[in-house]
């Protein structure tokens, strides 16, 4: 077993115990709210809100518009646990730091992970403000999950079999919400890079050529972790800019946040509809 697995699981346990002491219900759904998408958490009837800095071993949010708190409560009558802000590799966190909250939320009871992000579109049919439901990914982060084996569990966590990381029934539900509410939801492939920069024109071209529809700097590590823990996953991407490699314009973090906010009501509608089916 790698040297630091034991320590890592102790950290998960301590963080889980801390959050567990502050809540009475068992959250069924974990929600990670990415750039510009934190507002959904304000719709939760909160039981408790815990700043990350108070939770043992939780990283701190440093990215723009990532509030850095955990909101636990009821959304559409369903017990949820939501992260207002996530952790990225470009903030200097390791892969294990970045996914620690996923382990914690699963240990607290979550069986479903809803994950959201802001992304750059490379599919020319996309426009900024679109929401894309992720049905596949290409992982270009080139970082391995350390082999983890929890000494207190019999389940081996060092294998991550599977290719269907994104729950088909959830994807169909999201598309159905779009049809009902009269907005078009895109479906496609998310390519993950570590950043910290938005892509060069050559990188945007590459992302398109290898089969990506959007590109971003998060989400895949969380999805892989959730899948390894047998959670069902719905992943939604707010397309904040569409790259035109031949006439590239500068993308700013502020613009990404502003456009993600515009896409937020669509995201809220999809998550609400999903929760109503549970
Ligand atoms: N690239 C990577 N991440 C992003 C982008 C982008 O163009 N837009 C929003 N997040």
mmCIF file of N, CA and C and ligand atoms in Angstrom, residues 118-120 198-199 204 215-217 240-241 256, ligand 1:
data_model
loop_
_atom_site.group_PDB
_atom_site.id
_atom_site.type_symbol
_atom_site.label_atom_id
_atom_site.label_comp_id
_atom_site.label_asym_id
_atom_site.label_seq_id
_atom_site.Cartn_x
_atom_site.Cartn_y
_atom_site.Cartn_z
ATOM 1 N N UNK A 118 -17.689 25.287 -15.564
ATOM 2 C CA UNK A 118 -17.700 26.189 -16.714
ATOM 3 C C UNK A 118 -16.670 25.643 -17.697
ATOM 4 N N UNK A 119 -16.960 25.756 -18.974
ATOM 5 C CA UNK A 119 -16.025 25.206 -19.956
ATOM 6 C C UNK A 119 -15.977 26.076 -21.200
ATOM 7 N N UNK A 120 -14.961 25.812 -22.010
ATOM 8 C CA UNK A 120 -14.852 26.482 -23.304
ATOM 9 C C UNK A 120 -15.323 25.526 -24.391
ATOM 10 N N UNK A 198 -6.255 29.374 -20.033
ATOM 11 C CA UNK A 198 -7.158 28.930 -21.087
ATOM 12 C C UNK A 198 -6.270 28.537 -22.260
ATOM 13 N N UNK A 199 -6.831 27.817 -23.204
ATOM 14 C CA UNK A 199 -5.992 27.164 -24.214
ATOM 15 C C UNK A 199 -5.473 28.137 -25.274
ATOM 16 N N UNK A 204 -6.859 24.469 -28.612
ATOM 17 C CA UNK A 204 -8.297 24.370 -28.924
ATOM 18 C C UNK A 204 -8.501 23.484 -30.165
ATOM 19 N N UNK A 215 -13.842 22.063 -23.303
ATOM 20 C CA UNK A 215 -12.595 21.835 -22.571
ATOM 21 C C UNK A 215 -12.646 22.602 -21.255
ATOM 22 N N UNK A 216 -12.101 21.987 -20.207
ATOM 23 C CA UNK A 216 -12.094 22.634 -18.896
ATOM 24 C C UNK A 216 -10.991 22.055 -18.027
ATOM 25 N N UNK A 217 -10.956 22.541 -16.774
ATOM 26 C CA UNK A 217 -9.817 22.219 -15.911
ATOM 27 C C UNK A 217 -10.232 21.494 -14.624
ATOM 28 N N UNK A 240 -19.044 28.728 -21.537
ATOM 29 C CA UNK A 240 -18.970 30.188 -21.317
ATOM 30 C C UNK A 240 -18.316 30.929 -22.471
ATOM 31 N N UNK A 241 -17.604 30.215 -23.318
ATOM 32 C CA UNK A 241 -16.956 30.844 -24.477
ATOM 33 C C UNK A 241 -16.782 29.764 -25.527
ATOM 34 N N UNK A 256 -15.980 34.452 -17.991
ATOM 35 C CA UNK A 256 -16.392 33.066 -17.751
ATOM 36 C C UNK A 256 -17.407 33.017 -16.604
HETATM 37 N N1 LIG B 1 -10.803 26.557 -21.387
HETATM 38 C C1 LIG B 1 -10.682 25.918 -20.209
HETATM 39 N N2 LIG B 1 -11.503 26.105 -19.190
HETATM 40 C C2 LIG B 1 -12.521 26.970 -19.353
HETATM 41 C C3 LIG B 1 -12.710 27.671 -20.553
HETATM 42 C C4 LIG B 1 -11.800 27.459 -21.623
HETATM 43 O O1 LIG B 1 -11.900 28.031 -22.719
HETATM 44 N N3 LIG B 1 -13.810 28.457 -20.373
HETATM 45 C C5 LIG B 1 -14.258 28.218 -19.128
HETATM 46 N N4 LIG B 1 -13.482 27.321 -18.498
#
